[in-house]
Structure formats: C-alpha cells, structure tokens
Coordinates of C-alpha atoms in Angstrom, one line a residue:
M1 CA -4.1 -7.7 -13.6
S2 CA -6.7 -5.3 -12.5
W3 CA -9.7 -4.4 -12.4
S4 CA -10.4 -0.5 -13.0
S5 CA -12.2 1.3 -10.7
D6 CA -15.3 0.9 -12.5
H7 CA -14.7 -2.9 -13.5
R8 CA -15.4 -1.9 -16.8
L9 CA -12.1 -2.4 -18.4
L10 CA -9.6 -5.1 -17.4
I11 CA -5.8 -4.1 -17.4
T12 CA -2.7 -6.2 -17.5
G13 CA 1.0 -5.3 -17.5
G14 CA 3.8 -7.2 -18.7
A15 CA 7.5 -8.4 -18.9
D16 CA 7.4 -6.1 -21.9
G17 CA 6.6 -3.1 -20.5
M18 CA 3.6 -3.0 -21.9
V19 CA 0.1 -2.5 -20.3
H20 CA -3.2 -3.7 -22.4
A21 CA -7.1 -2.1 -21.2
F22 CA -9.5 -4.6 -22.5
L23 CA -12.7 -4.3 -22.5
Q24 CA -15.2 -6.4 -19.8
I25 CA -17.8 -6.7 -22.8
D26 CA -15.7 -9.0 -25.1
L27 CA -13.5 -10.3 -22.6
V28 CA -16.8 -12.1 -21.8
E29 CA -19.1 -12.5 -25.7
H30 CA -16.2 -12.8 -27.9
S31 CA -15.7 -16.1 -29.2
N32 CA -12.2 -18.5 -28.3
A33 CA -11.8 -17.9 -32.6
T34 CA -10.8 -14.9 -32.4
A35 CA -8.6 -13.2 -30.4
V36 CA -10.1 -9.8 -28.0
S37 CA -8.0 -7.0 -29.4
P38 CA -7.1 -4.3 -26.5
I39 CA -8.8 -0.8 -26.6
R40 CA -6.0 0.6 -25.3
T41 CA -2.3 0.4 -24.4
W42 CA 1.0 1.6 -23.6
S43 CA 4.7 1.4 -23.4
R44 CA 6.5 3.8 -21.2
H45 CA 7.9 1.3 -19.1
Q46 CA 11.4 -0.3 -20.3
L47 CA 11.5 -3.5 -18.2
G48 CA 9.1 -5.8 -17.1
V49 CA 5.1 -4.1 -15.2
V50 CA 5.4 -5.7 -11.3
A51 CA 2.2 -3.3 -10.6
L52 CA -0.7 -2.3 -11.0
V53 CA -3.5 -0.1 -9.0
P54 CA -6.3 1.5 -9.5
L55 CA -7.2 4.8 -8.8
S56 CA -10.8 6.9 -8.9
G57 CA -11.3 8.6 -11.0
G58 CA -11.0 7.3 -14.3
R59 CA -6.9 7.0 -14.0
M60 CA -4.6 3.2 -13.5
A61 CA -1.3 3.3 -11.6
S62 CA 1.5 1.2 -12.8
A63 CA 4.6 0.1 -11.7
G64 CA 8.1 -1.1 -13.8
Q65 CA 11.3 -3.0 -13.0
D66 CA 12.9 0.4 -14.5
G67 CA 11.7 2.1 -11.3
L68 CA 9.4 4.0 -13.3
L69 CA 5.9 4.7 -11.7
V70 CA 3.5 6.0 -15.1
L71 CA 0.1 7.3 -13.7
M72 CA -2.3 7.0 -16.7
E73 CA -5.7 7.9 -17.7
L74 CA -8.1 5.0 -18.8
S75 CA -10.2 6.8 -20.9
S76 CA -7.8 8.1 -23.5
E77 CA -3.6 7.1 -23.4
A78 CA -2.8 10.1 -22.3
I79 CA -0.1 9.7 -19.4
L80 CA -1.0 12.0 -16.5
I81 CA 2.9 11.6 -13.9
T82 CA 5.4 9.6 -15.0
L83 CA 7.8 9.0 -11.8
Q84 CA 11.5 7.6 -12.0
L85 CA 12.2 6.4 -8.6
T86 CA 16.2 4.9 -7.7
D87 CA 15.7 1.6 -7.4
A88 CA 13.6 -1.2 -8.9
I89 CA 10.0 -1.5 -7.8
R90 CA 8.7 -4.6 -6.7
S91 CA 5.6 -3.9 -5.2
L92 CA 3.0 -0.8 -5.0
E93 CA -0.2 0.1 -2.7
C94 CA -2.7 2.8 -2.4
W95 CA -4.4 4.8 0.4
E96 CA -7.8 6.3 -1.2
S97 CA -7.0 7.4 -4.4
R98 CA -4.4 10.2 -2.9
R99 CA -1.4 8.3 -1.8
L100 CA 1.5 6.2 -3.4
Y101 CA 3.8 3.5 -1.5
A102 CA 6.1 1.8 -4.3
G103 CA 8.1 -1.1 -2.2
T104 CA 11.3 -1.4 -4.3
V105 CA 15.0 -3.8 -3.8
T106 CA 16.9 -2.6 -1.5
G107 CA 13.6 -2.7 0.9
T108 CA 13.3 1.4 0.6
I109 CA 9.2 2.4 0.3
H110 CA 8.3 5.1 -1.3
V111 CA 5.7 7.6 -0.1
I112 CA 4.2 9.2 -3.3
D113 CA 1.8 12.3 -2.1
L114 CA -0.9 12.9 -5.3
D115 CA -2.1 16.0 -4.2
E116 CA 0.8 17.8 -3.4
Y117 CA 2.8 17.0 -6.8
A118 CA -0.6 18.8 -8.0
L119 CA 0.4 21.2 -5.9
Q120 CA 3.7 21.9 -6.7
T121 CA 3.3 20.9 -11.0
S122 CA 1.0 23.7 -10.8
A123 CA 3.2 26.3 -8.6
Q124 CA 6.1 25.4 -10.4
Q125 CA 4.2 25.9 -14.2
S126 CA 1.7 29.5 -13.2
D127 CA 5.5 30.8 -12.2
S128 CA 4.3 31.0 -8.6
T129 CA 5.2 30.3 -4.9
I130 CA 3.1 27.5 -2.7
V131 CA 3.9 29.5 0.7
R132 CA 3.4 27.3 3.9
P133 CA 3.0 27.3 8.1
Q134 CA 6.4 27.1 9.7
S135 CA 5.6 23.8 12.1
G136 CA 8.1 24.3 15.0
M137 CA 10.4 21.6 14.2
D138 CA 11.4 23.4 10.9
A139 CA 12.5 25.7 13.0
V140 CA 14.8 23.9 15.4
F141 CA 16.8 22.1 12.0
G142 CA 14.8 24.1 9.0
A143 CA 12.9 23.6 6.6
P144 CA 12.8 21.4 4.3
S145 CA 12.9 22.3 0.7
H146 CA 10.5 22.3 -1.3
E147 CA 11.5 20.5 -4.4
Q148 CA 10.3 17.3 -3.5
L149 CA 7.8 17.6 -0.7
Y150 CA 5.6 15.0 -2.8
Q151 CA 7.5 12.6 -2.3
T152 CA 8.9 10.9 0.9
E153 CA 11.5 7.7 1.3
W154 CA 10.7 5.3 4.9
R155 CA 13.3 2.9 5.2
G156 CA 13.6 0.0 8.1
H157 CA 13.3 -2.8 5.4
A158 CA 17.1 -5.1 5.3
R159 CA 15.8 -7.4 1.7
S160 CA 13.3 -6.1 -1.1
V161 CA 9.9 -5.4 -0.2
T162 CA 7.6 -7.5 -1.5
E163 CA 4.0 -6.7 -0.4
L164 CA 2.2 -3.8 1.1
A165 CA -0.7 -3.1 2.3
V166 CA -2.7 -0.2 3.2
L167 CA -4.1 0.6 7.1
D168 CA -6.5 3.1 8.1
D169 CA -3.5 5.3 7.6
G170 CA -0.6 3.7 8.4
L171 CA 0.8 0.5 6.2
V172 CA 1.6 -2.9 6.2
S173 CA 4.7 -4.1 4.5
G174 CA 6.5 -7.3 4.0
D175 CA 10.5 -8.4 3.1
E176 CA 12.1 -11.7 0.8
G177 CA 13.6 -12.5 4.1
G178 CA 9.5 -12.6 5.8
E179 CA 9.8 -9.3 7.5
I180 CA 6.9 -7.4 8.9
R181 CA 6.3 -4.3 9.4
L182 CA 3.9 -2.0 10.7
W183 CA 3.8 1.5 9.9
E184 CA 2.4 5.1 11.2
R185 CA 3.5 8.3 9.0
A186 CA 6.8 7.2 7.9
C187 CA 7.3 5.3 12.0
C188 CA 8.2 1.9 12.1
I189 CA 5.8 1.3 15.7
R190 CA 6.1 -2.9 15.5
V191 CA 8.5 -4.9 13.4
I192 CA 6.6 -9.2 12.9
H193 CA 9.4 -11.8 12.2
P194 CA 5.7 -14.6 12.3
W195 CA 8.5 -18.0 11.3
S196 CA 11.8 -19.4 11.8
N197 CA 12.8 -19.2 8.4
A198 CA 14.1 -17.3 6.0
S199 CA 10.7 -17.1 3.7
P200 CA 9.1 -13.8 1.8
V201 CA 6.1 -12.8 2.4
T202 CA 3.7 -13.2 -0.5
S203 CA 0.8 -11.8 0.4
I204 CA -0.9 -9.7 2.7
C205 CA -4.4 -9.4 3.3
V206 CA -6.3 -6.3 5.6
M207 CA -9.2 -7.9 7.1
Q208 CA -11.4 -5.2 8.1
Y209 CA -14.5 -5.2 10.7
E210 CA -17.2 -2.4 10.5
H211 CA -19.5 -2.0 13.5
E212 CA -17.4 -4.2 15.6
E213 CA -14.7 -3.5 19.2
T214 CA -12.9 -6.2 20.8
S215 CA -11.8 -5.8 23.5
L216 CA -8.6 -6.9 24.2
F217 CA -7.7 -8.0 27.7
S218 CA -11.4 -8.9 28.7
S219 CA -12.3 -12.6 28.9
N220 CA -16.0 -11.7 28.3
K221 CA -15.2 -14.3 25.5
K222 CA -17.6 -16.7 23.8
K223 CA -17.3 -20.6 24.4
G224 CA -14.5 -22.7 23.4
D225 CA -12.8 -19.1 22.3
A226 CA -9.8 -18.8 24.2
G227 CA -8.8 -15.0 23.5
L228 CA -6.3 -13.2 23.4
A229 CA -6.9 -12.5 27.1
K230 CA -6.0 -15.5 28.4
I231 CA -2.9 -15.6 25.7
M232 CA -0.9 -12.6 27.4
T233 CA -0.8 -10.4 30.1
P234 CA -2.9 -7.1 30.0
L235 CA -0.2 -3.7 30.9
Q236 CA 0.7 -2.2 32.9
K237 CA -0.8 0.9 31.4
F238 CA -4.6 -0.6 30.8
S239 CA -7.4 -2.2 32.6
T240 CA -9.1 -5.6 32.6
E241 CA -11.6 -3.4 31.2
E242 CA -10.7 -0.7 28.4
R243 CA -11.9 -1.5 25.3
I244 CA -9.1 -0.8 22.1
T245 CA -10.1 -1.6 18.6
I246 CA -8.1 -3.7 16.8
A247 CA -7.4 -4.8 13.2
P248 CA -6.4 -7.7 12.4
F249 CA -4.7 -9.1 9.1
A250 CA -3.2 -12.6 8.2
F251 CA 0.0 -12.8 6.2
W252 CA 1.4 -16.0 3.5
N253 CA 3.9 -18.4 4.1
P254 CA 5.1 -20.0 1.3
T255 CA 7.0 -22.3 1.8
R256 CA 5.2 -23.4 5.2
R257 CA 1.8 -23.3 3.6
I258 CA 0.4 -22.5 6.4
R259 CA -1.2 -18.2 7.5
H260 CA -0.1 -16.7 10.0
D261 CA -3.0 -14.4 11.0
E262 CA -2.0 -11.5 14.4
T263 CA -4.1 -9.0 16.1
L264 CA -2.9 -5.4 16.2
P265 CA -3.9 -1.8 17.4
R266 CA -5.8 0.9 14.9
L267 CA -3.5 3.6 14.4
G268 CA -3.8 5.6 17.4
H269 CA -4.6 3.4 19.4
I270 CA -0.8 1.8 19.7
P271 CA 0.0 1.4 23.8

C-alpha cells in the first residue's frame, strides 16, 4: 500500500495483479457494516504487485512479479508508461519523481530515467533525432546505442534485491543474502556484511540530518559519546580537524531481531 503524493488517495496492490485507489475520506467516514469501493482500478499486471511508489503530479508507479513497471495517472485510469523488464521485480524506489530503481530476483537493479524516457518517446513520435554531444569516453569506446538510453542496469548482487533506499543522488540496496551495497552512478563504492548468517535484508531507512555536520575523526564529543574516533584510526590523507558530512542509515535483520546502525560518508565525500 502507498498514499498518493497529496495523501488524498490510498493505493493498494494485490496478489491478483490489481491496483485500486481509495479516497481517504471514504475510509474515514464509512460504516463498519458497509464495504468501501475503490474509485479507480488498474489491471495491467498479470502477476502479483510487489511495490508501489508515489510520484509528483498525481502519478503512481507499480512493480510486479511479472517484471512489469507501470506508471499510472491517479486522476484518471490512464496508463502513462509500461515497461517490461527481463526479470521479476522484488523492490522499487524513486528519486525526486524523476528516476525509478527496480531491484530484481536475479540481483540486477534496473534504473529508469523518466525524463530521458519522455524525451526519447517524444522524439520517436515526431520522427526526429536527439543530438547529444560526444564525450571523451564515446570517442574511445564508441557512442552507446540510443535505443534505450533511459534504462541502465547496475550489477553486483548475487541474490535477489529485497530492499532499496535513496541516498542523495545514490542508492543503498540490500539483498536476500544480507549483503548491503552503496552505489554512486552505477558504481558500487562499498559492500557491507553486517551479520554472519545469510539473513535477508527486509528494510532500509535513510535518516537525514539537516543543518548538522559531524566530524568523522574529531574527538570533540559529548561525555558518554564514544564516537567513531575511538573505534577507528583516521586515514593518513585526512587530518583530525577535517570535517566530513555523514549520513547514517539503519537496516533490519529479522533473524537476530536487532537493528544495525552504520554511518557512511555522503556521496561526493567518499575518501
């Protein structure tokens, strides 16, 4: 289930592949003796719906076990985008309503750039060509195919990707084997194995702290706060007074029933 971006609609997806939209006011005011009927229904998925993600502009993205990504317009029953991936989807996340991340059962993370998709679709409908400047890498290795520039694949997980969380302009992913990966622009910059047993990662929560910076190696801590300075030695390239902004996140191990907290440098400040 997921609320729409304006919290007026509750969207549900079921094992039957159906997606329903309910008015919040109907859910609050209805009598227990009467059933609440959805105001809209979508039936594009052939298998169960595994994830729903709200987008700006009154849109909702759904992902299914059939490998189908569907972008719906909530003000009507219109289907805006339908994309068929090669593998069944296990998890779905979005970044600023412009980029979709879909984790699959094979461990691949599919990244869909919605702006690029709209640009390419408009060009195809108008029978025009998109001209892009050639980069240095294109000059050496050749320009990439323009057939699906909106879709890329991030590979690294060997097990099914069960959870995703957006971290600034990057991503944190967890799989069925308990592995956590931190990504920046299709590159995995860190791999974490927080527990010894192969328990699946069932949730990841990124905790943002605004207007606050923490020194990674500074010893200026409050009494009783051990801090990272007492459990790790500063890297040689960093002085003890250099301040690095960090973003903590937590993930849940259902087997050991403990929460694991870890603090990671924000993207763009990775040593």
